[in-house]
Short mmCIF file of C-alpha atoms and ligand atoms in Angstrom, two decimals:
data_model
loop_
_atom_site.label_atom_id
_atom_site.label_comp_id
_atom_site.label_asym_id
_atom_site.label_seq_id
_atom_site.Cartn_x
_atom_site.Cartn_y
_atom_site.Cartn_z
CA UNK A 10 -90.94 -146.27 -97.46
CA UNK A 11 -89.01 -145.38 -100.18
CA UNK A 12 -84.92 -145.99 -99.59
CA UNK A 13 -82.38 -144.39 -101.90
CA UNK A 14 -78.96 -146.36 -101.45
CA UNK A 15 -78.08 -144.47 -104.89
CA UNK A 16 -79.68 -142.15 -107.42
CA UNK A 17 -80.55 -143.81 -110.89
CA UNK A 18 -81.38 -140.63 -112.26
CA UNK A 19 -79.55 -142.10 -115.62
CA UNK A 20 -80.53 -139.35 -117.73
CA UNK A 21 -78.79 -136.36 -114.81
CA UNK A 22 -76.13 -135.11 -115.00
CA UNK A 23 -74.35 -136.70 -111.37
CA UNK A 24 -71.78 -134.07 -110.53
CA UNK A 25 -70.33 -135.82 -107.39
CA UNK A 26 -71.01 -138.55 -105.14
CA UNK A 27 -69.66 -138.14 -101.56
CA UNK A 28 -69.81 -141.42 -99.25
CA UNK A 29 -73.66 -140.23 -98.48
CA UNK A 30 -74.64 -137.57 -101.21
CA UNK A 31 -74.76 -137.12 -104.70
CA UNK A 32 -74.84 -134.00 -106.57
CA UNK A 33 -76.67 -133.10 -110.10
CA UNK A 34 -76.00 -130.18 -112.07
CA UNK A 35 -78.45 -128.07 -113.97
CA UNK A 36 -77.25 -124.66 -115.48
CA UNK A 37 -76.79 -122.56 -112.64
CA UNK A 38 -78.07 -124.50 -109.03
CA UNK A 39 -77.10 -127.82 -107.97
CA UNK A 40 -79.45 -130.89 -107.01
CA UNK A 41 -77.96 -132.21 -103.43
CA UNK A 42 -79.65 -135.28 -103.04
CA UNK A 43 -78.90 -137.36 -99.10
CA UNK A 44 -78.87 -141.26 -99.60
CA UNK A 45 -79.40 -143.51 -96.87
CA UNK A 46 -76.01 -144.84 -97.28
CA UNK A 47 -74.28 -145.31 -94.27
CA UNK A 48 -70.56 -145.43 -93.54
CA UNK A 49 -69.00 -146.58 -90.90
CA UNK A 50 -64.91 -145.89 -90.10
CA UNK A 51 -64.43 -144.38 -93.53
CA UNK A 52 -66.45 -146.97 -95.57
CA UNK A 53 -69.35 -147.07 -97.10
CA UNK A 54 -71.46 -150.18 -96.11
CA UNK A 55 -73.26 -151.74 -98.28
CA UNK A 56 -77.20 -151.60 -96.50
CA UNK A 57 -78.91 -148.88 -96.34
CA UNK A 58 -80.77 -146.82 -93.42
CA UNK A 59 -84.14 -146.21 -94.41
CA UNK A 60 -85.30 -142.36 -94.09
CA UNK A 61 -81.69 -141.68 -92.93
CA UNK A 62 -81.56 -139.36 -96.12
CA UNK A 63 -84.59 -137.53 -95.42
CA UNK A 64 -83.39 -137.02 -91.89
CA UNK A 65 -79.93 -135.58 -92.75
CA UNK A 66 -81.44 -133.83 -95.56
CA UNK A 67 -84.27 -132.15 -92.87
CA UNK A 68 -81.86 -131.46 -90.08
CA UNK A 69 -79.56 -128.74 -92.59
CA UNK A 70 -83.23 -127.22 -93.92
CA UNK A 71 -84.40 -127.04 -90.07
CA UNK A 72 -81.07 -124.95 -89.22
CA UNK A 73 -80.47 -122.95 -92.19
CA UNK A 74 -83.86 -121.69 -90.94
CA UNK A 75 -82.71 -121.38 -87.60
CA UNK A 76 -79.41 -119.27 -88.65
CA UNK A 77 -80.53 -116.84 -91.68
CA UNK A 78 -80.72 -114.22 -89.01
CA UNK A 79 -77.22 -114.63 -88.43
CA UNK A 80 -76.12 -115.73 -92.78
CA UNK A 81 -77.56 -116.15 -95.81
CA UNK A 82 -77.76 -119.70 -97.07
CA UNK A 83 -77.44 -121.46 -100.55
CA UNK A 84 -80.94 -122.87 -100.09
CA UNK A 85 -83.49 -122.14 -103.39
CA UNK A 86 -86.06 -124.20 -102.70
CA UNK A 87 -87.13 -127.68 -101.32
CA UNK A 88 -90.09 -128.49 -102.96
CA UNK A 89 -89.67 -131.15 -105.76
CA UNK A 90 -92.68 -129.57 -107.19
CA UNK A 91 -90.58 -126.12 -108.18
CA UNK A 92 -87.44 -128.11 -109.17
CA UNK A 93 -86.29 -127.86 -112.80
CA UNK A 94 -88.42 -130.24 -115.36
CA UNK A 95 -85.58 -131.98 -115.90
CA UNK A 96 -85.94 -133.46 -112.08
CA UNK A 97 -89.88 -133.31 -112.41
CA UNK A 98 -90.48 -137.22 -112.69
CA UNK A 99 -88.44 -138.22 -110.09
CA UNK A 100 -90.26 -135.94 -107.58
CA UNK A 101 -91.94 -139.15 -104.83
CA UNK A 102 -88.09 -139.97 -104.62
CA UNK A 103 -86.57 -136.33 -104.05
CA UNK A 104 -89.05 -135.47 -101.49
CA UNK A 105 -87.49 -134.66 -98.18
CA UNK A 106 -84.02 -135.64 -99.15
CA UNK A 107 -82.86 -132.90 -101.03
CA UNK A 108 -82.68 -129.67 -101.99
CA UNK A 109 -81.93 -127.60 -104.97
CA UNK A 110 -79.02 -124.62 -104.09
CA UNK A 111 -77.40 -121.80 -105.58
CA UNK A 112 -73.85 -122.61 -107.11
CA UNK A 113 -71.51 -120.66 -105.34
CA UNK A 114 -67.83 -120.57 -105.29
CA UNK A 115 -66.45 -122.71 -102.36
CA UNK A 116 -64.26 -120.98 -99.80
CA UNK A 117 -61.94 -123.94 -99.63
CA UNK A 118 -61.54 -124.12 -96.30
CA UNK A 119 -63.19 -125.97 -93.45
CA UNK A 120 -64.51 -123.48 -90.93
CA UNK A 121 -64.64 -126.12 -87.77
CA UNK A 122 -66.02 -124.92 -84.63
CA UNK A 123 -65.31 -127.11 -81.22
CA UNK A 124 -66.78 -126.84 -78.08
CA UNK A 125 -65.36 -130.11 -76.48
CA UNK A 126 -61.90 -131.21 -76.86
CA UNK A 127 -62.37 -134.43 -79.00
CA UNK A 128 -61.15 -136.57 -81.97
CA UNK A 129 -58.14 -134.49 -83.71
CA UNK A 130 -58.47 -131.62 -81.66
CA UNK A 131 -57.87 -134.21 -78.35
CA UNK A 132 -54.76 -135.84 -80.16
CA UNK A 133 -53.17 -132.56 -81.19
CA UNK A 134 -53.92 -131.39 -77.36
CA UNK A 135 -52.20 -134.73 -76.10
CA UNK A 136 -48.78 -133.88 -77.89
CA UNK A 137 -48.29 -130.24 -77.48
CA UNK A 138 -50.80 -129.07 -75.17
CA UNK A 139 -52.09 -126.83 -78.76
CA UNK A 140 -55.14 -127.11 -81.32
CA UNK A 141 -54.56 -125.28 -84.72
CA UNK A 142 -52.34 -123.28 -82.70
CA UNK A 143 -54.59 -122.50 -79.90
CA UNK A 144 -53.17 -123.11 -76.85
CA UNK A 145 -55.32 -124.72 -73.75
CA UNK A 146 -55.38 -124.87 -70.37
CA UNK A 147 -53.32 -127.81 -68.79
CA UNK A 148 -54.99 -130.93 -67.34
CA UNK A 149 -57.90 -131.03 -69.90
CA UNK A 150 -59.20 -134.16 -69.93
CA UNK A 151 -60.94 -136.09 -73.25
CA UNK A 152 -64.39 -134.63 -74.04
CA UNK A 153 -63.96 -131.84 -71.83
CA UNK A 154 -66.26 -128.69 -72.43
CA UNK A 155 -63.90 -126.03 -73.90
CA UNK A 156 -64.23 -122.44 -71.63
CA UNK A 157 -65.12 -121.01 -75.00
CA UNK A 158 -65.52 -122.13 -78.47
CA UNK A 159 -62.69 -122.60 -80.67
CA UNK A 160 -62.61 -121.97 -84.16
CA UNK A 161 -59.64 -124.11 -85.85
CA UNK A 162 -60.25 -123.96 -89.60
CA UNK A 163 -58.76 -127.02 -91.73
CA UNK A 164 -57.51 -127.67 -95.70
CA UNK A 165 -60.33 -128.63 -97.95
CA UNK A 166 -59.00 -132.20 -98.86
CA UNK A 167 -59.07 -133.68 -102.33
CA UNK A 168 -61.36 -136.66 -102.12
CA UNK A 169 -59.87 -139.66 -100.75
CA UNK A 170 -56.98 -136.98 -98.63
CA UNK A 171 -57.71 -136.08 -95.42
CA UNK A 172 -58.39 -132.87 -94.14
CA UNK A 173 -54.90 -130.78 -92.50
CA UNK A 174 -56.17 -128.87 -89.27
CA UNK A 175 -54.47 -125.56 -89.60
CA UNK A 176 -53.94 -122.37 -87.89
CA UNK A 177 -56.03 -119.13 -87.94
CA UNK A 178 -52.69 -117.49 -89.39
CA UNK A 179 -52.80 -120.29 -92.41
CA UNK A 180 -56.39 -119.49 -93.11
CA UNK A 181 -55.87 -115.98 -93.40
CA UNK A 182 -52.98 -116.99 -96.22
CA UNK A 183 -55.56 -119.12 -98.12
CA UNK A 184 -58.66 -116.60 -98.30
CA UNK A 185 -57.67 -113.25 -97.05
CA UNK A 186 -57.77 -111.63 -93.49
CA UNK A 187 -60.86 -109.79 -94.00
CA UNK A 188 -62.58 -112.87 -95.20
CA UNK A 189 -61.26 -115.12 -92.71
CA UNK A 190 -62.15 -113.01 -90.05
CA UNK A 191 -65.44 -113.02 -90.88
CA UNK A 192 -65.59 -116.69 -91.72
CA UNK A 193 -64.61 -116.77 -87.68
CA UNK A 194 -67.77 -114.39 -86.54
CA UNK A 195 -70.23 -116.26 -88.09
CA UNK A 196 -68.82 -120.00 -87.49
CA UNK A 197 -68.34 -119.15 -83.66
CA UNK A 198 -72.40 -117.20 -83.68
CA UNK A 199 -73.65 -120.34 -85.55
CA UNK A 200 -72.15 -122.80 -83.27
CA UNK A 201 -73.22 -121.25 -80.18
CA UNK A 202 -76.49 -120.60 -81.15
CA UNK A 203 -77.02 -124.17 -82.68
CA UNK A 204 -75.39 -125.75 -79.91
CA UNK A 205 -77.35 -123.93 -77.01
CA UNK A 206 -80.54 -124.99 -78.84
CA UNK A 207 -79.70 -128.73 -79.34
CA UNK A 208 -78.54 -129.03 -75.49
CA UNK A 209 -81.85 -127.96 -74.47
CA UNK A 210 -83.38 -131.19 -76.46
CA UNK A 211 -80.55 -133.72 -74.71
CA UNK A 212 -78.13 -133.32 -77.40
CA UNK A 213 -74.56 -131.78 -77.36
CA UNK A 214 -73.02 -130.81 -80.64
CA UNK A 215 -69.59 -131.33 -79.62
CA UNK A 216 -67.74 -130.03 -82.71
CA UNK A 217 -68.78 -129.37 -86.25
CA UNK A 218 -67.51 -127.78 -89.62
CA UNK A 219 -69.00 -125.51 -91.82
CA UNK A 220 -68.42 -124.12 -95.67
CA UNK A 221 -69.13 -121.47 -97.08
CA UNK A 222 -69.42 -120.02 -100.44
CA UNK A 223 -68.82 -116.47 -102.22
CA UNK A 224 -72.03 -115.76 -104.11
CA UNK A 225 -71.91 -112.18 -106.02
CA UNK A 226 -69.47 -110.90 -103.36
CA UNK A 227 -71.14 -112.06 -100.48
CA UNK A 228 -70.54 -114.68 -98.03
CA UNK A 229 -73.26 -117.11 -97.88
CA UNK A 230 -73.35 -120.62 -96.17
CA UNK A 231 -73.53 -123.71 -98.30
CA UNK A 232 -73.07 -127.27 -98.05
CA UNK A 233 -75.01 -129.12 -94.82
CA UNK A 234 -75.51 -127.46 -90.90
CA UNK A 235 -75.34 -129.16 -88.06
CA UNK A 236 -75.82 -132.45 -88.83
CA UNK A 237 -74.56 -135.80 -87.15
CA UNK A 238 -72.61 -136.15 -90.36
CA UNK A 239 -71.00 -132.57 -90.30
CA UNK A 240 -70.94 -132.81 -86.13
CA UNK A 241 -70.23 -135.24 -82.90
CA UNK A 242 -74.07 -135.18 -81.77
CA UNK A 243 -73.49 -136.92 -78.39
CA UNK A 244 -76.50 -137.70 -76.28
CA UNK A 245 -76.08 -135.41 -73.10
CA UNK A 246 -77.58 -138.14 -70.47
CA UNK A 247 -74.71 -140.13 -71.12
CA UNK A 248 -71.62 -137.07 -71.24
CA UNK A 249 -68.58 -137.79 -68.84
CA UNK A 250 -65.85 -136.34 -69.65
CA UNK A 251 -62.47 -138.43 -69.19
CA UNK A 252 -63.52 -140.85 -71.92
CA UNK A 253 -64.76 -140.63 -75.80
CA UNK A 254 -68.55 -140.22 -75.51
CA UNK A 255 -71.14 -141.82 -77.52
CA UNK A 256 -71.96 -140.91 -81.00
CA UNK A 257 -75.43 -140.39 -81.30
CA UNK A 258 -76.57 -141.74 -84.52
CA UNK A 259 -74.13 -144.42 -85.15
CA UNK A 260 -72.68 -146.27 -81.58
CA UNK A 261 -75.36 -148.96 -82.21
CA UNK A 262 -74.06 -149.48 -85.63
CA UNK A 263 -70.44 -149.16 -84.88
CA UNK A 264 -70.32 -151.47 -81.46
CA UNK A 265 -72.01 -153.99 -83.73
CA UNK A 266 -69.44 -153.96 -86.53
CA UNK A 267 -66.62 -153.47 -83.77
CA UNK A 268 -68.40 -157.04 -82.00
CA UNK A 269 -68.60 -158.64 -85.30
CA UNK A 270 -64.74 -158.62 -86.12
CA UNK A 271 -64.56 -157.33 -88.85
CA UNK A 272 -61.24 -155.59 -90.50
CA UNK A 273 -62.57 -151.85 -91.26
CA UNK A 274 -61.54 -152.23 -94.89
CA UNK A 275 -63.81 -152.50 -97.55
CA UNK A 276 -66.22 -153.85 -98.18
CA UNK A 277 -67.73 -153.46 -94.91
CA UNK A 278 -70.15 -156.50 -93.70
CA UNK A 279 -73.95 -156.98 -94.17
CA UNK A 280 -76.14 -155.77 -91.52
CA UNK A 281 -78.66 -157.64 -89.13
CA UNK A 282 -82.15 -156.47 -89.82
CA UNK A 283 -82.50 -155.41 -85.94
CA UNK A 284 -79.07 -152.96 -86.12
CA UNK A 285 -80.38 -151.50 -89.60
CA UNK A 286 -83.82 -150.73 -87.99
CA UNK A 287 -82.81 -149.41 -84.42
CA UNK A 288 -79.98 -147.08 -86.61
CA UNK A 289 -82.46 -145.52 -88.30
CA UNK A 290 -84.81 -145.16 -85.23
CA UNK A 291 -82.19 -143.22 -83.53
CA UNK A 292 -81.89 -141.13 -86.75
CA UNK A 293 -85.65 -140.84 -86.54
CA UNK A 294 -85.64 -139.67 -83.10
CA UNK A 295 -82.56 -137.22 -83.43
CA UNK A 296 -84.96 -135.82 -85.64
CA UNK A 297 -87.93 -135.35 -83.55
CA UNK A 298 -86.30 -134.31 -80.83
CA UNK A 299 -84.15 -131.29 -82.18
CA UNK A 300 -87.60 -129.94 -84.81
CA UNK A 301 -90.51 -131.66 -81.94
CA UNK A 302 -91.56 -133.29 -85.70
CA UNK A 303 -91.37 -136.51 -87.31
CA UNK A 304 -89.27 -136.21 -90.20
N1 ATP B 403 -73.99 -124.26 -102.83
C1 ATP B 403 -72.87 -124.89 -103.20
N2 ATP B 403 -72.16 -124.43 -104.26
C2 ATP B 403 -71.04 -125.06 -104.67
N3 ATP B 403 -70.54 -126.17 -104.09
C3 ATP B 403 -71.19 -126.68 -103.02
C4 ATP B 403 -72.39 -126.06 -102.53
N4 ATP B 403 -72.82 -126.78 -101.46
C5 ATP B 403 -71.93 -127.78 -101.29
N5 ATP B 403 -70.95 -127.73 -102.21
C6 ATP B 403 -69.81 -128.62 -102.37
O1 ATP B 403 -70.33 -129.90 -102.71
C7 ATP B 403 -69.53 -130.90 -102.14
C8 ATP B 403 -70.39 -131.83 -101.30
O2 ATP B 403 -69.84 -133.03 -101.38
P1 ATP B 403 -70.20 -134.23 -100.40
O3 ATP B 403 -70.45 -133.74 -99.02
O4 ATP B 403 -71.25 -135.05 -101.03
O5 ATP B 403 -68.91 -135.03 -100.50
P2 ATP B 403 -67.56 -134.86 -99.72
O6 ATP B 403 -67.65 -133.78 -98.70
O7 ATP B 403 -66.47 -134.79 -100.73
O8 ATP B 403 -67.43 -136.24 -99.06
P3 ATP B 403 -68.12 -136.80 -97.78
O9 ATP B 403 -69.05 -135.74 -97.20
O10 ATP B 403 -68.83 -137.97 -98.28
O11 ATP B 403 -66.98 -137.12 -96.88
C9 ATP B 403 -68.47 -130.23 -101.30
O12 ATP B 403 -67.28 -130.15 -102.03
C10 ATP B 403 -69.04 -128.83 -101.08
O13 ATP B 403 -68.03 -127.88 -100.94
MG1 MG B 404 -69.34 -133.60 -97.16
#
């Protein structure tokens, strides 16, 4: 078992490295290559989750399967064996955890789709009964199933700034009505169809966020799908609304740190063998049960 808290691919070229991916550039694709870094409130701890990588990494190939019915993807291939040369001898520690895109131009904004009322979306509900400008039904309560999907685009942060939840209005200023529009269709077809697949393995996708790219004129999805990262995967055994629910992948981790005391601020605390094993377990099995494989 191979785990990957960073890439020491000296001799790449690392474009970017988000809290759990880094990013290599060759001419005209890009290398996205899922860690097992984990992090927790914001921070990045400093254990990793074995096969967490390969699991996040798997989950985005499964559904950009799933959903090139509905959009193209930026997928080129995930076979090591077809990468560039330049990637060619570190091909044992690529496999499964990364894939090789097309570079297209980000539309920079985040195309979020909810179908619960949770996190920002509950807050912004709580003060003025509105998300992104949406306005809901009174007495919601937290978690709630939404009647229909919403799709409340945000700002594409800088790193370190956090994303601005806008309205549809202030999307169509940033890329265009016709664009937007369609950014809308396909966010809302790809959440319902992803969403009514997962709940028939246990899991509800609660909310999630998409980006997309422009790729010779045409719209074409990029970045990760449906992932516990990019999503709230909340087991659906456990869903009562009138409370926050359960985060799938990482409750174990996080009622540990929460029990342990610690401050939230970096750096985050070493963790017990037993928490770092049962995380990735429920990574494991997050897996399995969405694809019916082991990753
Ligand atoms: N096919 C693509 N072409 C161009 N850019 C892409 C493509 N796919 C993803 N990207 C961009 O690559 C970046 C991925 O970064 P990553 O997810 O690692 O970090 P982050 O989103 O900044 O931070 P984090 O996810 O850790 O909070 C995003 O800016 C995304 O828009
Ligand atoms: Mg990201």
């Amino acid at each position: 078992m191979v785990s990957i808290p960073k890439t020491k691919f000296n001799d790449l070229s690392l474009v970017r490295q988000g809290k759990v991916r880094d990013i290599f550039d060759t001419d005209d694709a890009l290398l996205m290559v899922t860690t097992d870094r984990l992090s927790a409130f914001d921070v990045v701890l400093p254990d990793v989750i074995p096969d967490k990588g390969k699991v996040l990494n798997q989950i985005s190939v499964f559904w950009f399967k799933q959903m090139e019915s509905i959009v193209k993807n930026h997928i080129i291939t995930t076979d090591p064996g077809d990468y560039p040369k330049e990637f060619q001898s570190y091909a044992d520690a690529l496999k499964k955890r990364s894939m090789l895109v097309k570079k297209a131009e980000p539309l920079i904004i985040e195309c979020i789709v909810r179908g619960y009322i949770s996190g920002s979306g509950w807050s912004s509900y709580q003060k003025d009964g509105h998300v992104c400008g949406i306005q809901l039904p009174k007495g919601l309560k937290e978690s709630d199933k939404l009647e229909t999907p919403l799709f409340t685009p945000s700002t594409k942060a800088e790193v370190g700034d956090h994303d601005i939840n806008i309205s549809y209005e202030e999307a169509v200023k940033i890329v265009g009505e016709k664009i937007a529009s369609k950014l809308k269709d396909l966010s809302l077809e790809i959440y319902k169809k992803g969403a009514e697949f997962a709940l028939t393995k246990g899991i509800i996708i609660a909310d999630t966020k998409f980006e997309f790219g422009l790729l010779d004129g045409e719209i074409i999805l990029i970045d990760e799908i449906l992932t516990p990262d990019s999503s709230r995967f909340w087991p659906a055994d456990d869903y009562e609304p009138g409370r926050g629910q359960n985060s799938f992948d990482k409750q174990y981790v996080r009622d540990w740190l929460i029990d342990s005391g610690w401050d939230k601020t970096s750096p985050g605390p070493k963790l017990p063998q037993d928490v770092i094993e049962t995380t990735s377990n429920t990574y494991k099995e997050i897996y399995k049960r969405l694809t019916g494989e082991n990753v």
